[in-house]
Coordinates of C-alpha atoms in Angstrom, one line a residue:
M127 CA 100.7 4.5 9.0
S128 CA 101.6 1.3 7.2
D129 CA 104.5 0.7 9.5
A130 CA 102.4 0.9 12.7
Q131 CA 103.1 -1.8 15.2
A132 CA 99.5 -2.0 16.5
L133 CA 96.0 -0.8 15.6
K134 CA 93.7 1.2 17.9
P135 CA 89.9 0.5 17.7
A136 CA 89.4 3.6 15.7
D137 CA 92.1 2.5 13.2
L138 CA 90.2 -0.8 12.6
A139 CA 86.9 1.1 12.2
R140 CA 88.5 3.4 9.5
M141 CA 90.0 0.4 7.7
L142 CA 86.6 -1.4 7.5
R143 CA 84.9 1.8 6.3
Y144 CA 87.5 2.1 3.6
A145 CA 87.2 -1.6 2.7
T146 CA 83.5 -1.0 2.1
D147 CA 84.3 1.8 -0.4
W148 CA 87.0 -0.4 -2.0
L149 CA 84.6 -3.3 -2.5
A150 CA 82.0 -0.8 -4.0
V151 CA 84.5 -0.1 -6.8
Y152 CA 84.6 -3.7 -7.7
R153 CA 81.0 -4.7 -6.9
E154 CA 79.8 -5.1 -10.4
Q155 CA 82.9 -7.0 -11.4
V156 CA 82.3 -9.5 -8.5
N157 CA 78.6 -9.7 -9.7
A158 CA 79.8 -10.6 -13.2
L159 CA 81.9 -13.6 -11.8
N160 CA 79.0 -15.1 -9.8
V161 CA 78.1 -18.6 -11.0
Y162 CA 78.1 -20.6 -7.7
P163 CA 76.1 -21.7 -5.8
V164 CA 73.6 -20.2 -8.3
P165 CA 74.3 -17.9 -11.3
D166 CA 72.1 -15.0 -9.9
G167 CA 74.7 -12.3 -10.4
D168 CA 74.4 -10.6 -7.0
T169 CA 77.4 -11.7 -4.9
G170 CA 79.2 -8.3 -5.1
T171 CA 76.0 -6.4 -4.3
N172 CA 75.2 -8.7 -1.3
M173 CA 78.7 -8.5 0.1
H174 CA 78.7 -4.7 -0.3
L175 CA 75.3 -4.4 1.4
T176 CA 76.6 -6.5 4.3
M177 CA 79.6 -4.2 4.7
Q178 CA 77.5 -1.1 4.4
S179 CA 75.5 -2.4 7.4
V180 CA 78.8 -2.9 9.3
R181 CA 79.7 0.7 8.5
R182 CA 76.4 2.0 9.7
E183 CA 77.0 0.4 13.1
L184 CA 80.6 1.6 13.2
D185 CA 79.4 5.2 12.6
T186 CA 77.3 5.1 15.8
C187 CA 79.6 3.1 18.1
D188 CA 82.3 4.2 20.6
E189 CA 85.4 4.0 18.4
N190 CA 87.7 4.3 21.4
S191 CA 86.3 1.0 22.7
M192 CA 87.4 -2.3 21.2
P193 CA 84.4 -4.1 22.6
G194 CA 82.2 -1.4 21.0
V195 CA 83.9 -1.7 17.6
A196 CA 83.8 -5.5 17.8
R197 CA 80.1 -5.5 18.5
A198 CA 79.4 -3.1 15.7
I199 CA 81.3 -5.4 13.3
S200 CA 79.5 -8.6 14.4
Y201 CA 76.0 -7.0 14.9
G202 CA 76.1 -4.9 11.8
A203 CA 77.2 -7.9 9.6
L204 CA 74.5 -10.1 10.8
L205 CA 71.7 -7.5 10.5
G206 CA 72.8 -6.6 7.0
A207 CA 73.8 -10.0 5.7
R208 CA 72.4 -10.5 2.2
G209 CA 72.5 -13.7 0.1
N210 CA 74.7 -16.8 0.6
S211 CA 77.9 -14.8 0.3
G212 CA 76.7 -12.1 2.7
V213 CA 75.7 -14.5 5.4
I214 CA 79.0 -16.4 5.2
L215 CA 80.8 -13.0 5.2
S216 CA 78.9 -12.1 8.4
Q217 CA 80.2 -15.2 10.0
L218 CA 83.8 -14.5 9.0
L219 CA 83.4 -11.0 10.5
K220 CA 81.8 -12.5 13.6
G221 CA 84.8 -14.7 14.2
F222 CA 87.2 -11.9 13.5
A223 CA 85.3 -9.6 15.9
E224 CA 85.2 -12.1 18.7
A225 CA 89.0 -12.6 18.5
I226 CA 89.8 -8.9 19.0
R227 CA 86.9 -8.0 21.3
D228 CA 88.8 -7.9 24.6
A229 CA 92.1 -6.4 23.3
R230 CA 93.2 -2.8 23.9
E231 CA 95.0 -2.7 20.5
I232 CA 95.7 -5.1 17.6
D233 CA 99.2 -6.1 16.9
G234 CA 100.3 -8.3 14.0
A235 CA 100.0 -11.5 16.0
L236 CA 96.4 -10.7 17.1
L237 CA 95.4 -9.7 13.6
S238 CA 96.7 -13.0 12.4
R239 CA 94.7 -14.9 15.1
A240 CA 91.6 -12.9 14.1
F241 CA 91.8 -14.0 10.5
Q242 CA 92.2 -17.6 11.7
A243 CA 89.2 -17.2 14.0
A244 CA 87.3 -15.8 11.0
Q245 CA 88.1 -18.9 8.9
K246 CA 87.0 -21.2 11.7
T247 CA 83.7 -19.5 12.3
G248 CA 83.0 -19.3 8.6
Y249 CA 83.5 -23.0 8.0
G250 CA 81.5 -23.8 11.2
A251 CA 78.5 -21.9 9.9
V252 CA 78.1 -24.1 6.8
M253 CA 76.5 -27.5 7.1
K254 CA 78.5 -28.9 4.1
P255 CA 81.5 -26.7 3.4
V256 CA 82.5 -26.7 -0.2
E257 CA 86.1 -26.0 -1.3
G258 CA 86.6 -23.5 -4.2
T259 CA 84.4 -20.9 -2.5
I260 CA 84.9 -17.9 -0.2
L261 CA 85.7 -20.4 2.6
T262 CA 88.7 -21.6 0.7
V263 CA 90.0 -18.0 0.2
A264 CA 89.3 -17.3 3.9
R265 CA 91.5 -20.2 4.7
G266 CA 94.2 -18.8 2.4
V267 CA 94.0 -15.4 4.1
A268 CA 94.3 -17.1 7.5
E269 CA 97.3 -19.1 6.4
G270 CA 99.1 -16.1 4.9
A271 CA 98.3 -13.9 7.9
Q272 CA 100.5 -16.1 10.0
Q273 CA 103.7 -15.0 8.1
G274 CA 103.5 -11.3 8.9
G275 CA 105.0 -9.0 11.6
T276 CA 103.3 -5.6 11.6
P277 CA 99.6 -5.4 10.8
A278 CA 100.4 -4.2 7.3
E279 CA 102.7 -7.1 6.7
V280 CA 100.1 -9.5 8.0
L281 CA 97.6 -8.1 5.5
E282 CA 100.2 -8.3 2.6
H283 CA 101.0 -12.0 3.3
A284 CA 97.2 -12.7 3.8
L285 CA 96.5 -11.3 0.3
I286 CA 99.3 -13.2 -1.4
R287 CA 98.2 -16.6 0.0
G288 CA 94.5 -15.7 -0.4
Q289 CA 95.1 -14.8 -4.1
D290 CA 97.0 -18.1 -4.5
L291 CA 94.0 -20.1 -3.4
L292 CA 91.6 -17.9 -5.3
D293 CA 93.4 -18.7 -8.5
Q294 CA 93.0 -22.4 -7.7
T295 CA 89.2 -22.3 -7.2
P296 CA 88.3 -23.2 -10.9
E297 CA 90.1 -26.5 -10.3
M298 CA 88.0 -27.2 -7.2
L299 CA 84.6 -26.3 -8.5
P300 CA 83.4 -27.6 -12.0
A301 CA 80.9 -24.6 -12.3
L302 CA 83.8 -22.2 -12.1
K303 CA 85.9 -24.1 -14.6
Q304 CA 83.0 -24.3 -17.0
A305 CA 82.5 -20.5 -16.9
G306 CA 86.2 -19.8 -16.9
V307 CA 86.1 -17.7 -13.8
I308 CA 87.4 -17.6 -10.2
D309 CA 85.0 -17.7 -7.3
S310 CA 83.1 -14.4 -6.9
G311 CA 82.7 -14.6 -3.1
G312 CA 86.4 -15.3 -2.6
Q313 CA 87.3 -12.4 -4.9
G314 CA 84.9 -10.1 -2.9
Y315 CA 86.6 -11.2 0.4
L316 CA 90.0 -10.4 -1.0
Y317 CA 88.8 -7.0 -2.0
I318 CA 87.8 -6.3 1.6
V319 CA 91.2 -7.3 2.9
Q320 CA 92.8 -5.3 0.1
G321 CA 90.8 -2.3 1.1
M322 CA 91.9 -2.6 4.7
L323 CA 95.5 -2.6 3.6
A324 CA 94.9 0.3 1.2
Q325 CA 93.6 2.4 4.1
L326 CA 96.7 1.7 6.1
R327 CA 98.9 2.7 3.2
G328 CA 96.9 5.7 2.2
D329 CA 96.1 4.4 -1.3
A330 CA 93.5 6.2 -3.3
L331 CA 90.4 4.4 -4.5
P332 CA 91.0 3.0 -8.0
P333 CA 88.6 3.5 -10.9
A334 CA 85.9 0.9 -11.4
P335 CA 86.8 -1.7 -14.0
E336 CA 84.6 -1.9 -17.2
I337 CA 82.4 -4.9 -17.3
T338 CA 81.9 -6.4 -20.8
S339 CA 80.6 -9.9 -20.0
Y340 CA 78.7 -11.8 -17.4
A341 CA 79.6 -15.4 -16.5
Q342 CA 75.9 -16.1 -15.8
Q343 CA 75.1 -16.2 -19.6
Q344 CA 76.4 -19.8 -19.7
F345 CA 73.9 -21.2 -17.2
E346 CA 70.3 -22.2 -17.0
N347 CA 68.0 -21.5 -14.1
E348 CA 68.4 -23.6 -11.0
E349 CA 66.1 -26.3 -9.4
F350 CA 65.1 -24.1 -6.6
G351 CA 63.6 -20.8 -7.7
F352 CA 63.6 -18.5 -4.7
C353 CA 66.5 -17.2 -2.6
T354 CA 64.8 -16.8 0.8
E355 CA 66.1 -15.0 3.9
F356 CA 64.9 -14.1 7.3
L357 CA 66.1 -12.2 10.4
M358 CA 64.4 -13.2 13.6
S359 CA 64.7 -12.1 17.3
D360 CA 63.3 -13.7 20.5
A361 CA 63.7 -17.2 19.1
T362 CA 62.0 -19.9 21.1
K363 CA 64.2 -22.7 19.7
P364 CA 68.0 -23.1 19.5
I365 CA 69.6 -22.3 16.2
E366 CA 70.3 -26.0 15.6
E367 CA 66.6 -26.8 15.8
I368 CA 65.6 -23.9 13.5
R369 CA 68.2 -25.2 11.0
E370 CA 66.6 -28.6 11.1
L371 CA 63.1 -27.1 10.5
V372 CA 64.4 -25.2 7.5
S373 CA 66.6 -28.0 6.0
P374 CA 63.8 -29.9 4.2
F375 CA 62.7 -26.9 2.2
G376 CA 65.7 -26.7 -0.2
D377 CA 69.5 -26.2 -0.4
S378 CA 72.2 -23.6 0.0
L379 CA 71.2 -23.6 3.7
L380 CA 72.7 -21.2 6.3
V381 CA 71.1 -20.6 9.7
V382 CA 73.4 -18.5 12.0
G383 CA 73.1 -16.3 15.0
A384 CA 74.8 -13.4 16.9
E385 CA 73.8 -10.8 19.5
G386 CA 70.4 -12.5 20.1
Y387 CA 69.4 -12.7 16.5
V388 CA 68.9 -15.6 14.1
K389 CA 69.7 -15.2 10.4
G390 CA 68.6 -17.7 7.8
H391 CA 69.2 -18.2 4.1
I392 CA 68.0 -21.0 1.8
H393 CA 67.1 -21.6 -1.8
T394 CA 63.6 -23.1 -2.0
N395 CA 60.4 -23.4 -4.1
E396 CA 58.2 -22.9 -1.0
P397 CA 59.1 -19.5 0.5
D398 CA 55.6 -18.9 1.9
Q399 CA 55.5 -22.1 3.8
L400 CA 59.1 -21.8 5.0
L401 CA 58.6 -18.3 6.4
A402 CA 55.3 -19.3 8.1
T403 CA 57.0 -22.3 9.7
V404 CA 60.0 -20.3 11.0
G405 CA 57.8 -17.4 12.0
R406 CA 56.1 -19.5 14.7
H407 CA 59.3 -19.7 16.7
G408 CA 60.3 -16.1 17.1
R409 CA 59.7 -12.5 16.1
M410 CA 60.3 -12.0 12.4
L411 CA 62.1 -8.7 11.7
K412 CA 63.1 -8.9 8.1
T413 CA 62.5 -11.2 5.2
K414 CA 63.7 -11.2 1.6
V415 CA 62.6 -13.5 -1.2
E416 CA 64.2 -13.1 -4.6
D417 CA 62.9 -14.9 -7.7
M418 CA 66.2 -16.2 -9.0
S419 CA 64.9 -16.9 -12.5
E420 CA 64.0 -13.2 -12.8
Q421 CA 67.4 -12.2 -11.4
H422 CA 69.0 -14.5 -14.1
T423 CA 66.9 -12.9 -16.8
E424 CA 67.8 -9.4 -15.6
I425 CA 71.5 -10.3 -15.6
L426 CA 71.3 -11.7 -19.2
G427 CA 69.6 -8.4 -20.2
M428 CA 72.4 -6.4 -18.6
A429 CA 75.0 -8.6 -20.4
G430 CA 73.2 -8.0 -23.7
A431 CA 73.2 -4.3 -23.1
A432 CA 76.9 -4.4 -22.4
A433 CA 77.6 -6.2 -25.6
R434 CA 75.7 -3.7 -27.8
A435 CA 77.6 -0.6 -28.6
E436 CA 74.6 1.2 -30.2
E437 CA 71.4 0.5 -28.4
E438 CA 68.0 2.0 -29.0
I439 CA 66.8 3.0 -25.6
A440 CA 63.2 3.5 -24.4
P441 CA 61.9 7.0 -23.6
S442 CA 61.1 6.0 -20.0
G443 CA 62.3 3.6 -17.3
L444 CA 61.0 2.8 -13.9
V445 CA 62.6 2.4 -10.4
A446 CA 60.5 1.4 -7.4
V447 CA 61.5 1.1 -3.7
A448 CA 59.8 -2.1 -2.4
S449 CA 60.1 -5.0 0.1
G450 CA 58.1 -8.2 0.3
Y451 CA 58.7 -10.6 -2.6
G452 CA 55.1 -10.6 -3.8
L453 CA 55.2 -6.8 -4.1
V454 CA 58.7 -6.9 -5.7
K455 CA 57.4 -9.5 -8.2
L456 CA 54.5 -7.2 -9.1
F457 CA 56.6 -4.1 -9.6
R458 CA 59.0 -6.1 -11.7
S459 CA 56.2 -7.4 -13.9
L460 CA 55.2 -3.7 -14.5
G461 CA 58.7 -2.9 -15.7
A462 CA 60.4 -1.6 -12.6
R463 CA 64.0 -2.0 -11.4
I464 CA 63.8 -2.6 -7.7
V465 CA 65.6 -0.8 -4.8
S466 CA 65.2 -2.9 -1.7
G467 CA 63.8 -1.0 1.2
G468 CA 60.8 0.6 2.9
Q469 CA 59.5 1.0 6.4
T470 CA 62.4 0.8 8.9
A471 CA 64.9 -0.1 6.1
N472 CA 65.2 3.1 4.1
P473 CA 67.6 2.9 1.1
S474 CA 70.3 5.4 0.7
V475 CA 70.5 8.1 -2.0
Q476 CA 73.3 6.2 -3.6
D477 CA 71.2 3.0 -3.7
I478 CA 68.6 4.9 -5.7
V479 CA 71.1 6.6 -7.9
D480 CA 72.8 3.2 -8.7
A481 CA 69.4 1.8 -9.7
V482 CA 68.6 4.8 -12.0
K483 CA 72.0 4.4 -13.7
S484 CA 71.3 0.7 -14.3
V485 CA 68.1 1.4 -16.3
S486 CA 68.5 1.8 -20.1
A487 CA 66.1 4.7 -20.8
E488 CA 66.3 8.4 -21.6
K489 CA 64.7 9.4 -18.3
V490 CA 63.7 7.3 -15.3
V491 CA 60.6 7.6 -13.1
I492 CA 61.3 6.9 -9.4
L493 CA 58.6 5.6 -7.0
P494 CA 59.7 6.0 -3.4
N495 CA 56.6 4.3 -2.0
N496 CA 57.2 5.5 1.6
K497 CA 57.1 9.0 3.0
N498 CA 60.5 8.4 4.7
V499 CA 62.1 7.5 1.4
L500 CA 60.8 10.6 -0.5
M501 CA 63.6 12.9 0.5
A502 CA 66.3 10.4 -0.6
A503 CA 64.5 9.9 -3.9
E504 CA 64.3 13.6 -4.5
K505 CA 68.0 14.0 -3.7
A506 CA 68.8 11.2 -6.1
M507 CA 66.8 13.0 -8.8
E508 CA 68.9 16.1 -8.3
L509 CA 72.1 14.1 -8.6
M510 CA 70.9 12.6 -11.9
D511 CA 71.0 16.0 -13.6
G512 CA 67.6 15.9 -15.3
R513 CA 67.6 12.1 -16.0
A514 CA 65.0 11.2 -13.4
V515 CA 61.7 12.4 -12.1
V516 CA 60.0 11.5 -8.8
I517 CA 56.4 10.6 -8.4
P518 CA 55.8 11.3 -4.6
T519 CA 54.2 8.0 -3.7
R520 CA 54.0 7.7 0.1
T521 CA 52.7 4.1 0.3
L522 CA 53.2 0.9 -1.6
G523 CA 49.6 1.0 -2.6
Q524 CA 50.1 4.4 -4.3
G525 CA 53.2 3.0 -5.9
I526 CA 51.2 0.1 -7.4
G527 CA 48.7 2.5 -8.8
A528 CA 51.4 4.7 -10.3
A529 CA 53.3 1.7 -11.8
L530 CA 50.1 0.4 -13.4
A531 CA 49.9 3.7 -15.4
F532 CA 53.6 3.5 -16.5
S533 CA 54.4 3.1 -20.1
P534 CA 58.1 2.9 -21.3
E535 CA 57.2 4.3 -24.7
T536 CA 55.9 7.6 -23.2
P537 CA 58.3 10.3 -22.2
A538 CA 58.7 10.6 -18.4
E539 CA 57.5 14.2 -18.2
D540 CA 54.3 13.2 -20.0
L541 CA 53.8 10.4 -17.5
R542 CA 54.1 12.5 -14.4
E543 CA 50.5 13.8 -14.3
V544 CA 48.8 10.5 -15.2
M545 CA 51.0 8.5 -12.8
E546 CA 50.4 10.9 -9.9
G547 CA 46.7 10.8 -10.6
A548 CA 46.7 7.0 -10.7
S549 CA 48.6 6.9 -7.4
Q550 CA 46.0 9.1 -5.6
A551 CA 43.2 6.8 -6.8
V552 CA 44.4 4.0 -4.6
T553 CA 43.6 3.6 -0.9
T554 CA 46.2 1.7 1.1
F555 CA 45.5 -0.2 4.3
E556 CA 48.5 -1.5 6.4
V557 CA 48.2 -3.8 9.4
T558 CA 51.1 -4.0 11.7
R559 CA 52.0 -4.1 15.4
A560 CA 52.6 -1.2 17.9
S561 CA 56.2 -0.8 18.9
R562 CA 55.3 1.0 22.2
T563 CA 52.4 1.8 24.5
T564 CA 50.8 5.1 23.7
S565 CA 47.6 7.0 23.3
I566 CA 46.7 8.5 19.9
T567 CA 44.0 10.8 18.7
T568 CA 43.0 10.1 15.1
K569 CA 42.0 12.6 12.4
T570 CA 38.4 11.9 13.2
G571 CA 38.9 12.8 16.9
A572 CA 38.8 9.3 18.3
T573 CA 41.2 8.4 21.0
L574 CA 43.0 5.0 20.7
A575 CA 44.7 3.5 23.8
I576 CA 47.4 1.3 22.3
A577 CA 49.6 -1.2 24.2
E578 CA 53.0 -2.4 22.9
G579 CA 52.4 -5.4 20.5
D580 CA 48.7 -4.4 19.7
V581 CA 47.4 -4.8 16.2
I582 CA 47.2 -1.3 14.6
G583 CA 45.7 -0.3 11.2
L584 CA 46.8 2.6 9.0
Q585 CA 44.8 4.1 6.1
D586 CA 47.1 5.9 3.7
D587 CA 49.8 6.1 6.4
E588 CA 47.5 7.5 9.0
L589 CA 46.6 5.5 12.2
V590 CA 42.9 4.8 12.2
Q591 CA 42.3 1.6 14.1
A592 CA 43.8 -0.5 17.0
G593 CA 43.1 -3.8 18.7
G594 CA 41.5 -7.1 17.7
S595 CA 43.1 -9.5 15.2
P596 CA 44.9 -8.5 12.0
E597 CA 41.9 -9.8 10.0
D598 CA 39.5 -7.7 12.2
S599 CA 41.7 -4.7 11.5
V600 CA 41.4 -5.2 7.7
L601 CA 37.6 -5.5 7.9
A602 CA 37.3 -2.5 10.2
M603 CA 39.3 -0.3 7.8
L604 CA 37.4 -1.5 4.7
N605 CA 34.1 -0.6 6.4
Q606 CA 35.5 2.9 7.0
G607 CA 37.2 3.4 3.7
Y608 CA 35.0 1.6 1.1
N609 CA 33.3 4.0 -1.2
G610 CA 32.1 2.0 -4.2
Q611 CA 35.6 0.8 -5.3
E612 CA 35.8 -2.4 -7.3
I613 CA 39.0 -4.3 -6.4
V614 CA 40.5 -5.3 -3.1
T615 CA 44.1 -6.7 -3.3
I616 CA 45.7 -8.4 -0.3
F617 CA 49.3 -9.0 0.4
G618 CA 50.0 -11.3 3.4
G619 CA 53.1 -10.7 5.5
P620 CA 55.8 -13.3 6.1
Q621 CA 53.9 -15.0 9.0
K622 CA 50.6 -15.4 7.1
T623 CA 49.8 -18.7 5.6
Q624 CA 47.8 -19.5 2.4
E625 CA 45.0 -20.6 4.7
D626 CA 45.0 -17.2 6.5
L627 CA 44.7 -15.4 3.1
E628 CA 41.9 -17.6 2.0
A629 CA 40.0 -17.1 5.2
L630 CA 40.4 -13.3 5.0
T631 CA 39.3 -13.3 1.3
A632 CA 36.1 -15.2 2.3
R633 CA 35.3 -12.7 5.0
I634 CA 35.8 -9.7 2.7
Q635 CA 33.7 -11.3 -0.1
E636 CA 30.9 -12.0 2.4
A637 CA 31.0 -8.4 3.7
F638 CA 31.5 -6.8 0.2
P639 CA 29.9 -9.1 -2.4
M640 CA 30.3 -6.5 -5.2
V641 CA 34.1 -6.3 -5.0
E642 CA 36.7 -8.5 -6.7
V643 CA 39.2 -9.8 -4.1
E644 CA 42.8 -10.9 -5.0
A645 CA 45.1 -12.4 -2.4
H646 CA 48.9 -12.8 -2.7
A647 CA 51.7 -13.9 -0.4
G648 CA 54.9 -11.9 -0.1
G649 CA 53.8 -8.7 1.7
P650 CA 56.3 -6.4 3.3
D651 CA 58.3 -7.1 6.4
L652 CA 56.8 -6.2 9.8
Y653 CA 53.3 -6.2 8.3
D654 CA 50.5 -8.7 8.8
Y655 CA 48.7 -7.4 5.7
L656 CA 49.0 -4.7 3.1
V657 CA 45.7 -4.1 1.4
T658 CA 44.8 -1.8 -1.5
L659 CA 41.4 -0.6 -2.5
E660 CA 40.9 0.7 -6.0

């Protein structure tokens, strides 16, 4: 098909799906190059997750409709955009999609214009564009694309000129020259274009390259400690005003929008205050806060492991599915490798398998921490041929209990019973909002009339309470579920401030003077509070 004069919508969809798989082959190589804007070693992962989101939308759209395919590209990229590189990639794809949206088919000339539109939208999304980055390579791709005839020729020339500028990136950015690497985001973008061309030619996926070193080893931690992201709908302010609100909190700022959504990315030392500020001006759908110092430490550990031919590995490792940076930080402190996900954002089987493979241990314990993730975790366990066991944790609270009982020096099979027992000793309360109007009969026989948007409370994943404020919901569930336990731990959601947490702590201590109360920011997305009782 490489000599085709024009591409149908379904052709483009197939090319982008294959480009996602092509990037996956080189994901860890791109991670190993990542030193700018911060050496957190996740550019390949973030770009691949962004492309996976595009693929999910393509899988459900009308492939015979160019508007449908274009919307899947733009919408999927924005919803799945992760990290600085992923957000910029989402804008490159947005510009590309807008250029082809109204066409019946894509000839070489239109494909060239689409890459030019991608470059323009990418540069426009960044407040202070920096040369030597993915933007420079996108410019090279757009320049090269103007020299082709057929779609395959356009892609060939785009890759040649894109590679030419990618090779020049160390001369444009001192950090790249210091590390002796080319730009990771630019390399990732070229792999996507390369994958599109490979699908046209019918090329097979290559083997993954062996990674023996990580460029991040040469760098210290950055000034701003937390990579913070949010996805918001129903914004009450224009994107420009939201960008101005966010700007004082840090650097590496990106605030973009498409299809009625606003996506933000910033490096900051105040993630709680930032998310609470933004959350007042729309409906927060997703947040992600990564401790970049912990990411850096993890990368250095991986680099050290790669450098050791003979390594004494621990009997047991731990993988936990979690969202909400406070919870992620807790699981990491207990020795877990994190798979991002949870309610409404279930990780794939492959995500869990990849995490298990990355842990240096004889056998790995998996904590799904959500009933909807349990099946994927069990399938991942099967694929690991006896190298993993699953503790069937159905809530994050149960996962915390199990993780507290984890010991890397104990064989995983010996941990199973004690970790399951520890998980069952924790009661979990979740406070969120109803997504629709309904009437529910609880296990106790009570009937709850619930309107869309009402506060609802769940105890161990069962609906038990509705109405009132989120804080009222927590107190009501504690009154029902308290049975002499000693510790209450609160995780506030992205829209809860430190003042909210302190006020709720005071109410609980007044009502239950015998319990110890701990409060933390960084609860899971879409929740006002996650509370554990143990």
